[in-house]
mmCIF file of C-alpha atoms and ligand atoms in Angstrom:
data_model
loop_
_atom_site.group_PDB
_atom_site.id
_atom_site.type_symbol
_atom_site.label_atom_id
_atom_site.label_comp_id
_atom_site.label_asym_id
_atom_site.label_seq_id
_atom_site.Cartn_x
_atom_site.Cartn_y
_atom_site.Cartn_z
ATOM 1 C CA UNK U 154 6.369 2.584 20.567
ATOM 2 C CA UNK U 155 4.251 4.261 23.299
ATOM 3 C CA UNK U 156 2.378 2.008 24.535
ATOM 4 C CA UNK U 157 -1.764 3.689 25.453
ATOM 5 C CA UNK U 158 -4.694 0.967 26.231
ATOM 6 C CA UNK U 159 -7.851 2.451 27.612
ATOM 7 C CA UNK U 160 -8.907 0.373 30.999
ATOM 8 C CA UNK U 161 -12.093 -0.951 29.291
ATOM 9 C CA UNK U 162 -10.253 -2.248 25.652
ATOM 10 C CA UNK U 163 -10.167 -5.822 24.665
ATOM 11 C CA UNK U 164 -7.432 -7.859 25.361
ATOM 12 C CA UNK U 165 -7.370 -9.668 21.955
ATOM 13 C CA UNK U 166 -9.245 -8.877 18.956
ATOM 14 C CA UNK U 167 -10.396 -12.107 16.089
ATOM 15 C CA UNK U 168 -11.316 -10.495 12.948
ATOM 16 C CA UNK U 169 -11.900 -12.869 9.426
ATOM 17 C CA UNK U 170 -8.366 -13.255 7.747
ATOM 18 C CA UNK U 171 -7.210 -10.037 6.002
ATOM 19 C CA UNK U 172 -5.557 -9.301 2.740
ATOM 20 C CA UNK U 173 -2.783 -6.467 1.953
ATOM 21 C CA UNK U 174 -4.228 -4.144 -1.021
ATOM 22 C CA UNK U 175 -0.597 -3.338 -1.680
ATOM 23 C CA UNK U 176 2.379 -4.773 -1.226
ATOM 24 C CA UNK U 177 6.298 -4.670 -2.423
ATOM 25 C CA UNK U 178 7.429 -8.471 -3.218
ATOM 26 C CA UNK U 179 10.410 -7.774 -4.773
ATOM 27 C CA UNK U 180 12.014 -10.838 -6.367
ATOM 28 C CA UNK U 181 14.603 -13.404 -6.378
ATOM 29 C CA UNK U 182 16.103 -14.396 -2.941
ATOM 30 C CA UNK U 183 14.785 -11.140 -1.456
ATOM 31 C CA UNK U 184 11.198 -12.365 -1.986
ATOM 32 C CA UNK U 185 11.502 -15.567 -0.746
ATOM 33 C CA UNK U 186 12.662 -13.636 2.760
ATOM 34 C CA UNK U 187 9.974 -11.321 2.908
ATOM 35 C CA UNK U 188 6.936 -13.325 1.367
ATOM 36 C CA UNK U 189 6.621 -15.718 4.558
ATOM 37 C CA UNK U 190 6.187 -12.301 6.637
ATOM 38 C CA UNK U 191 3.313 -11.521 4.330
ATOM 39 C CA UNK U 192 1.515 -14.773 4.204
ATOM 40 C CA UNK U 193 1.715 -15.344 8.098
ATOM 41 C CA UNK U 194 -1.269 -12.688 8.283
ATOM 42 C CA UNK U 195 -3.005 -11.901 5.212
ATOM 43 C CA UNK U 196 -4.628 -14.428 2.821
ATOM 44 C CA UNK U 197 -4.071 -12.518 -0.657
ATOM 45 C CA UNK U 198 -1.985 -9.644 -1.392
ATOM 46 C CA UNK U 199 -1.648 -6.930 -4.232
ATOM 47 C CA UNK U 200 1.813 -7.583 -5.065
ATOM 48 C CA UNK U 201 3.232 -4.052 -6.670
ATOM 49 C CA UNK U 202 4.457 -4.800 -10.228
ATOM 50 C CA UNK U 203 7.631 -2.283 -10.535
ATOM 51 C CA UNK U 204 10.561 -4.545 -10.576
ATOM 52 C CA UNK U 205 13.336 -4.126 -12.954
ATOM 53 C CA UNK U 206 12.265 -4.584 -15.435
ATOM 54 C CA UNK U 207 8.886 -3.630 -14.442
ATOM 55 C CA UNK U 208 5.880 -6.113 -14.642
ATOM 56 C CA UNK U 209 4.255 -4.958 -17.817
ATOM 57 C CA UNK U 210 2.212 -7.474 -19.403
ATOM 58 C CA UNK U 211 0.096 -10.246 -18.544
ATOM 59 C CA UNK U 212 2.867 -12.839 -19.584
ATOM 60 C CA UNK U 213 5.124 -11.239 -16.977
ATOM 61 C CA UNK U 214 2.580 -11.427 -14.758
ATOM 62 C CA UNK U 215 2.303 -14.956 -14.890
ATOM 63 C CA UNK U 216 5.318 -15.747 -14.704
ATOM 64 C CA UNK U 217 5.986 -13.275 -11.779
ATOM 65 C CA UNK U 218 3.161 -15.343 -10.004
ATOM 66 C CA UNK U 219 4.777 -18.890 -10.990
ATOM 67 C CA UNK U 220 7.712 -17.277 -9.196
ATOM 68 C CA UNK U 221 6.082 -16.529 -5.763
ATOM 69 C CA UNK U 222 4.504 -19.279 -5.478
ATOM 70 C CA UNK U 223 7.020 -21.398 -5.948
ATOM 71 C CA UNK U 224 8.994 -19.461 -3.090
ATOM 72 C CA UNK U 225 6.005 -20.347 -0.747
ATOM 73 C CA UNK U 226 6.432 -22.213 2.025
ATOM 74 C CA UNK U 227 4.934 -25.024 2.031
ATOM 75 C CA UNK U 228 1.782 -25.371 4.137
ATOM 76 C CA UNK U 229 1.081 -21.187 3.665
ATOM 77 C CA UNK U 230 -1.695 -20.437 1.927
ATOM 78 C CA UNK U 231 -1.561 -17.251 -0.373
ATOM 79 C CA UNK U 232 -2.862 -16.037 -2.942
ATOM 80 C CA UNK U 233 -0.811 -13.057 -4.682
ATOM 81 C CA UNK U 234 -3.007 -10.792 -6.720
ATOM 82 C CA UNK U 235 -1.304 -9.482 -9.993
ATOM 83 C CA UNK U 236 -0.772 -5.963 -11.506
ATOM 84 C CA UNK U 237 0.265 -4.769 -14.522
ATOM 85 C CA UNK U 238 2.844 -1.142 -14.608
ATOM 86 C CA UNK U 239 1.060 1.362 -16.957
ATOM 87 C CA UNK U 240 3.359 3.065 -19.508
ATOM 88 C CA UNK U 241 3.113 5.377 -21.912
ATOM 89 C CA UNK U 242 2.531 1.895 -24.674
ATOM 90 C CA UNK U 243 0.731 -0.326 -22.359
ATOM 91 C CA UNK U 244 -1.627 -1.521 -25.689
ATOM 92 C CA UNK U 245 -5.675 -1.626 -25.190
ATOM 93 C CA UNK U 246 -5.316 -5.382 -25.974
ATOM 94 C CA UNK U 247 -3.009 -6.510 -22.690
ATOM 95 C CA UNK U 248 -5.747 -4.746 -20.651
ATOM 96 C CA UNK U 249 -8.155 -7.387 -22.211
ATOM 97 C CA UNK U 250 -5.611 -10.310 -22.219
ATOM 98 C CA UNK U 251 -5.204 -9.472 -18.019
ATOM 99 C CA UNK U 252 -8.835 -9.386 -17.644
ATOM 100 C CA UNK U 253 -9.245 -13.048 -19.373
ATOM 101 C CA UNK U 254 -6.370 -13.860 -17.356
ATOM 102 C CA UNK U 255 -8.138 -14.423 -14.065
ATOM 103 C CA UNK U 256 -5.307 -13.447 -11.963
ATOM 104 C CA UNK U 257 -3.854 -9.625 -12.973
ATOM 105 C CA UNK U 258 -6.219 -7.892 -10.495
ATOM 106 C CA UNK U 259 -5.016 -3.916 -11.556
ATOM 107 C CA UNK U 260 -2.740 -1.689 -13.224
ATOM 108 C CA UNK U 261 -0.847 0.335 -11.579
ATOM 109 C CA UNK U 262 -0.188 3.972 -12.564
ATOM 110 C CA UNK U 263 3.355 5.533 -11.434
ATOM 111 C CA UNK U 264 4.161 8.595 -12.684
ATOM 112 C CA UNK U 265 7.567 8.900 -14.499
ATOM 113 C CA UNK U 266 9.690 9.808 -12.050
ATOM 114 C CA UNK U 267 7.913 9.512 -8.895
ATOM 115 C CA UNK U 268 9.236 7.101 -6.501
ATOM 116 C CA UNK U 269 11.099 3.531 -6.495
ATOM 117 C CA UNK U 270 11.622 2.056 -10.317
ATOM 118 C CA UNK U 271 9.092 4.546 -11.910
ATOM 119 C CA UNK U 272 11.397 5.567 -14.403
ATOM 120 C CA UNK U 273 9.618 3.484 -17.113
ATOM 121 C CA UNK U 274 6.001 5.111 -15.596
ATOM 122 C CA UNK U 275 3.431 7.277 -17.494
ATOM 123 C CA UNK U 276 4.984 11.085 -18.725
ATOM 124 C CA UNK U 277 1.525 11.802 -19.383
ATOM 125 C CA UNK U 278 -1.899 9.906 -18.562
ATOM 126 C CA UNK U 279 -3.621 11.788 -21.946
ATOM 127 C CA UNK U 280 -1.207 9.323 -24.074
ATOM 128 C CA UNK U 281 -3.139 6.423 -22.349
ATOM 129 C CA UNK U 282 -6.618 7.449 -22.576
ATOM 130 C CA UNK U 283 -7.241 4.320 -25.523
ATOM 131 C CA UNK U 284 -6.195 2.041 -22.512
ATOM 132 C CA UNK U 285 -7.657 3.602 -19.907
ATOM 133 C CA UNK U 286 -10.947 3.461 -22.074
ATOM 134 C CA UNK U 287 -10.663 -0.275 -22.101
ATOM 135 C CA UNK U 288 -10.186 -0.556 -18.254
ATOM 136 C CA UNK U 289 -13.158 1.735 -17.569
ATOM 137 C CA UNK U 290 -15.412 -0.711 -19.964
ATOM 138 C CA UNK U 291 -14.061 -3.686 -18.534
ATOM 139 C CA UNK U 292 -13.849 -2.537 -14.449
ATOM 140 C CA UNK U 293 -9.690 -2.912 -14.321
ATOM 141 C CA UNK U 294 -9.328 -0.831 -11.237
ATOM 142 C CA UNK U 295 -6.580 1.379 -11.787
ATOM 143 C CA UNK U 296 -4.026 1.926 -8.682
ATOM 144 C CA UNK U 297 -2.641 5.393 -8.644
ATOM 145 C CA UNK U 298 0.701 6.825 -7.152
ATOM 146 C CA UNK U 299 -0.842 10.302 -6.448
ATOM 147 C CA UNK U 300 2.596 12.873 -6.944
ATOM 148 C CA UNK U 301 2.925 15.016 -8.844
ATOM 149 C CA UNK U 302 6.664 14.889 -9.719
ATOM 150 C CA UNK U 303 6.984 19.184 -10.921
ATOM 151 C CA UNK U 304 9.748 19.857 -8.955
ATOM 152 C CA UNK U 305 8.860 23.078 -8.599
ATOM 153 C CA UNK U 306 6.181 21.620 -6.281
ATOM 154 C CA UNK U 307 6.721 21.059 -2.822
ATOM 155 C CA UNK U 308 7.675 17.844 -1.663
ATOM 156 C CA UNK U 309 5.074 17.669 1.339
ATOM 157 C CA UNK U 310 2.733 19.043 -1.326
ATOM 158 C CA UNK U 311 2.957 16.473 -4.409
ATOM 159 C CA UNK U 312 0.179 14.583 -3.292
ATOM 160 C CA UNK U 313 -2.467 17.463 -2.943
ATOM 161 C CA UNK U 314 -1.257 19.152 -6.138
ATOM 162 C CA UNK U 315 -1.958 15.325 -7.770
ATOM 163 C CA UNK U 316 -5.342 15.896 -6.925
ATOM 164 C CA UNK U 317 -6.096 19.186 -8.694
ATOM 165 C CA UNK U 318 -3.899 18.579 -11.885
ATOM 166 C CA UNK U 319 -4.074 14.566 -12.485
ATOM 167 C CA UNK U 320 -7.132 13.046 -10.373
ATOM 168 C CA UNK U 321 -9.764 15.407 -10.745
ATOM 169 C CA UNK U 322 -9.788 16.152 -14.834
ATOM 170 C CA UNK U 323 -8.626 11.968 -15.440
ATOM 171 C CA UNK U 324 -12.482 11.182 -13.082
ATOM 172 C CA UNK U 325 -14.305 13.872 -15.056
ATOM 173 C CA UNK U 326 -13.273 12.191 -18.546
ATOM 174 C CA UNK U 327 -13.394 8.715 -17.278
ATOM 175 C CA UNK U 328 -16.264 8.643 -14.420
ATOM 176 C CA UNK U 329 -16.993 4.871 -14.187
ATOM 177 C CA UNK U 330 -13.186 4.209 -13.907
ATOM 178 C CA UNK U 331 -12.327 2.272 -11.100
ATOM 179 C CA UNK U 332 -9.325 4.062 -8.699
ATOM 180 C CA UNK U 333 -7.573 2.897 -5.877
ATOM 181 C CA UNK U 334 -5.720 6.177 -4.441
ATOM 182 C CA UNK U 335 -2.655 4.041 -3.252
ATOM 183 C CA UNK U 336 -0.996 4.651 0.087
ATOM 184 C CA UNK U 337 -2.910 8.399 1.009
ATOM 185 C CA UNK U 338 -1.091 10.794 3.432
ATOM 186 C CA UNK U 339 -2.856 13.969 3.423
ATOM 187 C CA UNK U 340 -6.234 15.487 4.661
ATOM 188 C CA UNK U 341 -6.634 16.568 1.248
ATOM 189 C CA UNK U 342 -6.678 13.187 0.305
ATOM 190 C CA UNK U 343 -8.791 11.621 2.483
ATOM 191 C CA UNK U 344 -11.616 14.448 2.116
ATOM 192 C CA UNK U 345 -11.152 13.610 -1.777
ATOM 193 C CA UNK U 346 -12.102 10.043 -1.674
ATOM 194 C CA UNK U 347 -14.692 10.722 1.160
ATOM 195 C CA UNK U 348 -16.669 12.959 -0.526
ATOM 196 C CA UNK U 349 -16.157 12.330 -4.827
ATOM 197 C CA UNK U 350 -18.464 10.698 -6.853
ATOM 198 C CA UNK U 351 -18.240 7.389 -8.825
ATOM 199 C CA UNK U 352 -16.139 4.173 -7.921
ATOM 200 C CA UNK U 353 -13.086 5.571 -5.918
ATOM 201 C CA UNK U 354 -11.476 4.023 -3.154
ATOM 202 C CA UNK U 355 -7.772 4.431 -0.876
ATOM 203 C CA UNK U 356 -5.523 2.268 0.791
ATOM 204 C CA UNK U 357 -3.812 3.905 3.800
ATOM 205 C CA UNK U 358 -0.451 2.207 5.435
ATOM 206 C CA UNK U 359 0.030 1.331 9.298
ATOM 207 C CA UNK U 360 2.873 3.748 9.170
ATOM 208 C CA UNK U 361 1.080 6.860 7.888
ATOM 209 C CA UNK U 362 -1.924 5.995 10.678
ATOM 210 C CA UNK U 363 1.031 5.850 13.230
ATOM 211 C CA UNK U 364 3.724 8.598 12.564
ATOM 212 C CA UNK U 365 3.950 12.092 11.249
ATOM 213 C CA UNK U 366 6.942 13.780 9.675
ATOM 214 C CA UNK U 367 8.418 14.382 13.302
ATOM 215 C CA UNK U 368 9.726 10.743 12.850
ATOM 216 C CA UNK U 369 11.727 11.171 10.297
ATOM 217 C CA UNK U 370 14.353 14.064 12.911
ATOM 218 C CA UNK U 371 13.810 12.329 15.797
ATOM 219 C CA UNK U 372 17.693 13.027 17.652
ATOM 220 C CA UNK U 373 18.586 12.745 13.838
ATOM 221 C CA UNK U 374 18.209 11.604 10.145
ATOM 222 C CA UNK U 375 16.093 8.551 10.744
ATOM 223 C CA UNK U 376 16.003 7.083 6.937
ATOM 224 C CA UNK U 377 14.292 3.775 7.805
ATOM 225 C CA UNK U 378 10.728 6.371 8.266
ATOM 226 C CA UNK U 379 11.385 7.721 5.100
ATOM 227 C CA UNK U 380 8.965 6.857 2.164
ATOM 228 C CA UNK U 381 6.934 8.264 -0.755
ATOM 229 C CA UNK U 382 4.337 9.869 -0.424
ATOM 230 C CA UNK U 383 6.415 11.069 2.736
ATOM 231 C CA UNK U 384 5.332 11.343 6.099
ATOM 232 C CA UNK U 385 3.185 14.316 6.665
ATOM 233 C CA UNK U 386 2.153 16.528 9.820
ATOM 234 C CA UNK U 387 0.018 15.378 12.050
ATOM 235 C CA UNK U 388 -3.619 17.073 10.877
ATOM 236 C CA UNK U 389 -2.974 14.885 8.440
ATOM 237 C CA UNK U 390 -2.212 11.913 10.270
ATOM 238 C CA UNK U 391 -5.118 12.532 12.233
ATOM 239 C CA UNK U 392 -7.360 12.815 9.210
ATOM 240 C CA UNK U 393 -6.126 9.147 7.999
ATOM 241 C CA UNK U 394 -7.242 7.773 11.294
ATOM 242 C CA UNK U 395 -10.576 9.834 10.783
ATOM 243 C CA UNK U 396 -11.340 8.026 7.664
ATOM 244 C CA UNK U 397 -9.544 4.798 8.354
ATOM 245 C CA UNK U 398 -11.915 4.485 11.695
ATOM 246 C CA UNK U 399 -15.014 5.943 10.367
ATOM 247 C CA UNK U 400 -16.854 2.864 8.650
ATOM 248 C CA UNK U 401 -16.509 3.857 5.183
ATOM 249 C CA UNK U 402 -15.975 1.532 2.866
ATOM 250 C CA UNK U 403 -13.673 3.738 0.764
ATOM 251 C CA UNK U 404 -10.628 3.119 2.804
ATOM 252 C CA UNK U 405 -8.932 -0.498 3.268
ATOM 253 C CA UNK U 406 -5.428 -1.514 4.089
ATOM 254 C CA UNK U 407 -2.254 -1.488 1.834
ATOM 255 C CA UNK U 408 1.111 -1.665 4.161
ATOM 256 C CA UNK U 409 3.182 -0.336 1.183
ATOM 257 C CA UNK U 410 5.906 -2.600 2.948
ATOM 258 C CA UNK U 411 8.759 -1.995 0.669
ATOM 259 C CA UNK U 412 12.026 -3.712 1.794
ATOM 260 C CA UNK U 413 15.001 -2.440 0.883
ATOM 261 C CA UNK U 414 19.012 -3.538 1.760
ATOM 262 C CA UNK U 415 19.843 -2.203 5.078
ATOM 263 C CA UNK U 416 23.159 -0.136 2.810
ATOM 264 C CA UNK U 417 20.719 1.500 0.536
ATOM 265 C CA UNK U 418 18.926 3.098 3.301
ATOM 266 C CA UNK U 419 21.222 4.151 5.654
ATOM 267 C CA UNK U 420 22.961 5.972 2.710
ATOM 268 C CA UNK U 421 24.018 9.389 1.236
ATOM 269 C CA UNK U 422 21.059 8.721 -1.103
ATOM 270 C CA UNK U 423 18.440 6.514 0.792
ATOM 271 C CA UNK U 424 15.778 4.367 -1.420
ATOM 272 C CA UNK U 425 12.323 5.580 -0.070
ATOM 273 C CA UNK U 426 10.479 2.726 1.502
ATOM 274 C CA UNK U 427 9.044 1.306 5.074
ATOM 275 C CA UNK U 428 9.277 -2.507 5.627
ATOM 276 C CA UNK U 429 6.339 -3.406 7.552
ATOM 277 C CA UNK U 430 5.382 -6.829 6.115
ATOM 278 C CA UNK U 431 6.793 -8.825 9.280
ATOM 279 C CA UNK U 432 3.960 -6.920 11.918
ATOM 280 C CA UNK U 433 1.539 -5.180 9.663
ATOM 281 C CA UNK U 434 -1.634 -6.447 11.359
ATOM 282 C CA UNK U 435 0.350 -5.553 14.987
ATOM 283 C CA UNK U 436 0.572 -1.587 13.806
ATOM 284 C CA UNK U 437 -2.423 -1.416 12.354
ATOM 285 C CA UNK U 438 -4.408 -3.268 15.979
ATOM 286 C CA UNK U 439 -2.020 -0.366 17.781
ATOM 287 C CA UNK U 440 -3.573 2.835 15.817
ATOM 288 C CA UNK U 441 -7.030 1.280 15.658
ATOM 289 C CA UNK U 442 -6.301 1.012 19.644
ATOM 290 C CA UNK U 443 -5.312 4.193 20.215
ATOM 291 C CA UNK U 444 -8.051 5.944 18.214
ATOM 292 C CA UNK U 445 -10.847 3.286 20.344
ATOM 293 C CA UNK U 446 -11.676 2.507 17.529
ATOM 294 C CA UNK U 447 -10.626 -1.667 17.212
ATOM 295 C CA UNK U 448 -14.142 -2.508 16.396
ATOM 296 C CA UNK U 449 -13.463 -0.631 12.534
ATOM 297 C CA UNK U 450 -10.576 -2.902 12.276
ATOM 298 C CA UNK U 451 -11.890 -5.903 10.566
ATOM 299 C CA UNK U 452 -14.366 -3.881 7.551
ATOM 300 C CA UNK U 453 -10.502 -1.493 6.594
ATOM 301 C CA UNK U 454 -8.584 -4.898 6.788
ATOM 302 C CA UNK U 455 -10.504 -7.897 5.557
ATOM 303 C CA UNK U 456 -14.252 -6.543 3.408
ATOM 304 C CA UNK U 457 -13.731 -3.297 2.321
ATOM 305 C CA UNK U 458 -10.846 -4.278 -0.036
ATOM 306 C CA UNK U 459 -12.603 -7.645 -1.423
ATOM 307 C CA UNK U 460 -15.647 -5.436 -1.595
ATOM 308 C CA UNK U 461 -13.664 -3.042 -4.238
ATOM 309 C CA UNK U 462 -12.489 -4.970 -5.979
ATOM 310 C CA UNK U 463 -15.230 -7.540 -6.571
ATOM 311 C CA UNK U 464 -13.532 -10.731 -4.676
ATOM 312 C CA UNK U 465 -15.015 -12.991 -1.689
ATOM 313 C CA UNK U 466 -14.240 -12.270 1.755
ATOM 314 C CA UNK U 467 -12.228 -14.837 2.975
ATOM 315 C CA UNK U 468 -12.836 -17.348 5.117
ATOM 316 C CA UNK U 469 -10.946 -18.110 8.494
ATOM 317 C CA UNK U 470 -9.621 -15.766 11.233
ATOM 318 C CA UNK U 471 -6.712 -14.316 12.769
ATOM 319 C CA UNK U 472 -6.455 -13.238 16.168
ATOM 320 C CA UNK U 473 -4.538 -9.980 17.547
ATOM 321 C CA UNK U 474 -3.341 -10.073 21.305
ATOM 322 C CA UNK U 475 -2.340 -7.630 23.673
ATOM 323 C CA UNK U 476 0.839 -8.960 24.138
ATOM 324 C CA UNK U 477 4.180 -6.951 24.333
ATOM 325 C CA UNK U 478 7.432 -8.058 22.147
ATOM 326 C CA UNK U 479 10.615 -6.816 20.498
ATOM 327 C CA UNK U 480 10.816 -6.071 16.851
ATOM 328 C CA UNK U 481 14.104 -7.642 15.756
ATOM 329 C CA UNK U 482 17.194 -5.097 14.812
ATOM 330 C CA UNK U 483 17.358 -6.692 11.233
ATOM 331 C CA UNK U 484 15.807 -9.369 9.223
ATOM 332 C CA UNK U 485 17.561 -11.602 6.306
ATOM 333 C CA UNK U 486 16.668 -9.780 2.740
ATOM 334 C CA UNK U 487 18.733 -12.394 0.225
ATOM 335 C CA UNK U 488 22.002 -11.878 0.724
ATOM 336 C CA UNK U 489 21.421 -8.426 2.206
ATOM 337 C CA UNK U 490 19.201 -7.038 5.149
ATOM 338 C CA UNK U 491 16.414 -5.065 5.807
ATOM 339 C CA UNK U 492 15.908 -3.513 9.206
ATOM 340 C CA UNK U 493 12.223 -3.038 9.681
ATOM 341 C CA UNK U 494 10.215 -0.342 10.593
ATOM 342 C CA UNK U 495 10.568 -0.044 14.472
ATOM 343 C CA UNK U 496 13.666 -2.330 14.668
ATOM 344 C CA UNK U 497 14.279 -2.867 18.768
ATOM 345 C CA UNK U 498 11.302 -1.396 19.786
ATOM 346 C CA UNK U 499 9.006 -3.092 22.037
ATOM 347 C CA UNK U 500 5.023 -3.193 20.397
ATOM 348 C CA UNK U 501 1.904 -3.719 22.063
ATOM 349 C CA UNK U 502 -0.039 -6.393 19.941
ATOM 350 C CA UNK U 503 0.979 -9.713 18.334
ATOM 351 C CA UNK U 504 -0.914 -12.168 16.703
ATOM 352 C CA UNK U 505 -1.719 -15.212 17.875
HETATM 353 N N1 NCD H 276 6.552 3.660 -0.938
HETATM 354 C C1 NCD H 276 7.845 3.774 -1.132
HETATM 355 O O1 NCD H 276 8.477 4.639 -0.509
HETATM 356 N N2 NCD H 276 8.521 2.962 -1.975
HETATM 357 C C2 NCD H 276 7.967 1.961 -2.850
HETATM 358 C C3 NCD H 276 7.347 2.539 -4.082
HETATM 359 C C4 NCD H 276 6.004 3.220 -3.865
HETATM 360 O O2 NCD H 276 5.054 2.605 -3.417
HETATM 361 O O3 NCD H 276 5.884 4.415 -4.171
HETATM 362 C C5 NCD H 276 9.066 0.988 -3.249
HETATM 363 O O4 NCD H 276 8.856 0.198 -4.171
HETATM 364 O O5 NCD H 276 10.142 1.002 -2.620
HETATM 365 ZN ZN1 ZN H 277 3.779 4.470 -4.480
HETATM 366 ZN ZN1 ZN H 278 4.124 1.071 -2.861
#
């Protein structure tokens, strides 16, 4: 990674301990490598509920929970934030047994079809308006995966297309619905949640502040930067690190890490996904740092989200250095690996 630092930036940065508003867990042994990653730098996570078979009540929930927290380490503090997967016959009642839960946070909308283990996602959000009714009246955010999955459309053009044909007509029938438009790549995007009305919000990932679609043909297929919503060009890019850095409090930090087994991406048929959980706060110091803009790191990575979603900041710190080291070439995933994003590179910040 290139390596900028303007003569007059900091040398470290402290900022009150941040949380990841989404986050791939997986399960099994290939949570328990990835989870210590996680809780080294954030304090609570979302923790994305399509497994296999996905998380779709509030009993699976719990005892998804019961399962990472008994792969904890002991001595980590973390606090995993549950979500329920939306189909097609999620019942109004779960939404009110999750609420009385305490600890299923969202639902999670992923269009049949979409990306990783949506098969089992919505065909179409009119067959869960009852629901959605429910979450609107009780203030269940709802986390969306903004494709459209027409395959007539455009790949590099699912996510604006969302916006005209699912986001705009579900906010004008359900206004005081909460929405978290998950892991944004576009300018079209990013004007969108800038500039609507009512409770909307976005998380944006490190590597979609970083990278544009270039980084997928660098000297050749490079399937560890492919993801969903893909890498775009860089106006967009740019227009993520616009919003990310401007002080609103719409935007707030979700890695999408997403580990998969180092076969199933470097494969005919790669998995979509970026694993990011071992230096998250690292890439997101270096674009903050490049755009000058460090001082908007701590309100996108540690009170904008808790603000959203009606939680406490936390308390505590972390600390980001300018410090340079090299990302390892791959990292145990269960009995597999996962190489990470940047695997051999040398980075530019590490925390302390
Ligand atoms: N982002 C991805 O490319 N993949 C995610 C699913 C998702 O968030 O869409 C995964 O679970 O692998
Ligand atoms: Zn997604
Ligand atoms: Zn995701």
């Amino acid at each position: 990674m290139s390596n900028h630092s303007a003569s007059n930036s900091p040398q470290n940065i402290t900022i009150t301990r941040p949380d990841d508003w989404h986050l791939h867990l997986r399960d099994g042994a290939a949570m328990a490598s990835v989870l210590p990653h996680t809780a080294r730098q954030f304090r609570r996570a979302i923790v994305m509920p399509n497994l296999k078979p996905p998380v779709t009540t509030t009993e699976q929930a719990a005892a998804y929970r019961d399962r990472i927290l008994a792969a904890l380490p002991m001595g980590m503090e973390f606090e995993p934030l549950m979500v329920l997967y939306l189909t097609d016959n999620t019942p109004p009642d779960e939404i009110r047994r999750a609420r009385d839960s305490g600890f299923v946070h969202a639902v999670k909308l992923y269009p049949a079809g979409a990306t990783t283990n949506s098969d089992a996602g919505v065909t179409s959000l009119t067959k869960c308006y009852k629901t959605l009714e429910v979450m609107q009246e009780v203030g269940m955010p709802f986390l969306v995966h903004g494709e459209v999955t027409d395959p007539a459309v455009d790949v590099f053009d699912r996510e604006a297309v969302f916006i005209e044909r699912v986001m705009q007509p579900l906010r004008r029938d359900m206004p005081a619905l909460k929405v978290v438009f998950e892991h944004i790549t576009t300018k079209d995007a990013a004007h969108y949640v800038s500039e609507a009305e009512g409770p909307i919000a976005a998380t944006i990932t490190a590597h979609h502040l970083l990278y544009n679609r270039n980084e997928i043909f660098k000297g050749g297929i490079r399937p560890h930067y492919y993801c969903l919503p893909v890498l775009k060009r860089e106006e967009h890019r740019q227009a993520l690190v616009k919003v990310a850095t401007s002080g609103s409090d719409r935007f707030f930090l979700g890695t999408d890490s997403a580990p998969h087994p180092k076969g199933l991406k470097e494969h005919a048929c790669g998995c979509a996904g970026c694993y990011t959980a071992l230096h998250a706060m690292e890439l997101y110091a270096e674009a903050f740092d490049r755009a000058g803009a460090l001082d908007k790191l701590e309100a996108f990575a540690s009170v904008n989200g808790p603000a959203f979603y009606g939680l406490p900041r936390n308390s505590g710190t972390v600390t980001l250095q300018r410090a340079e080291w090299s990302v390892p070439d791959e990292l145990p995933l269960g009995d597999a690996t996962v190489v990470p994003l940047n695997a051999g590179e040398t980075i530019g910040w590490k925390l302390a």
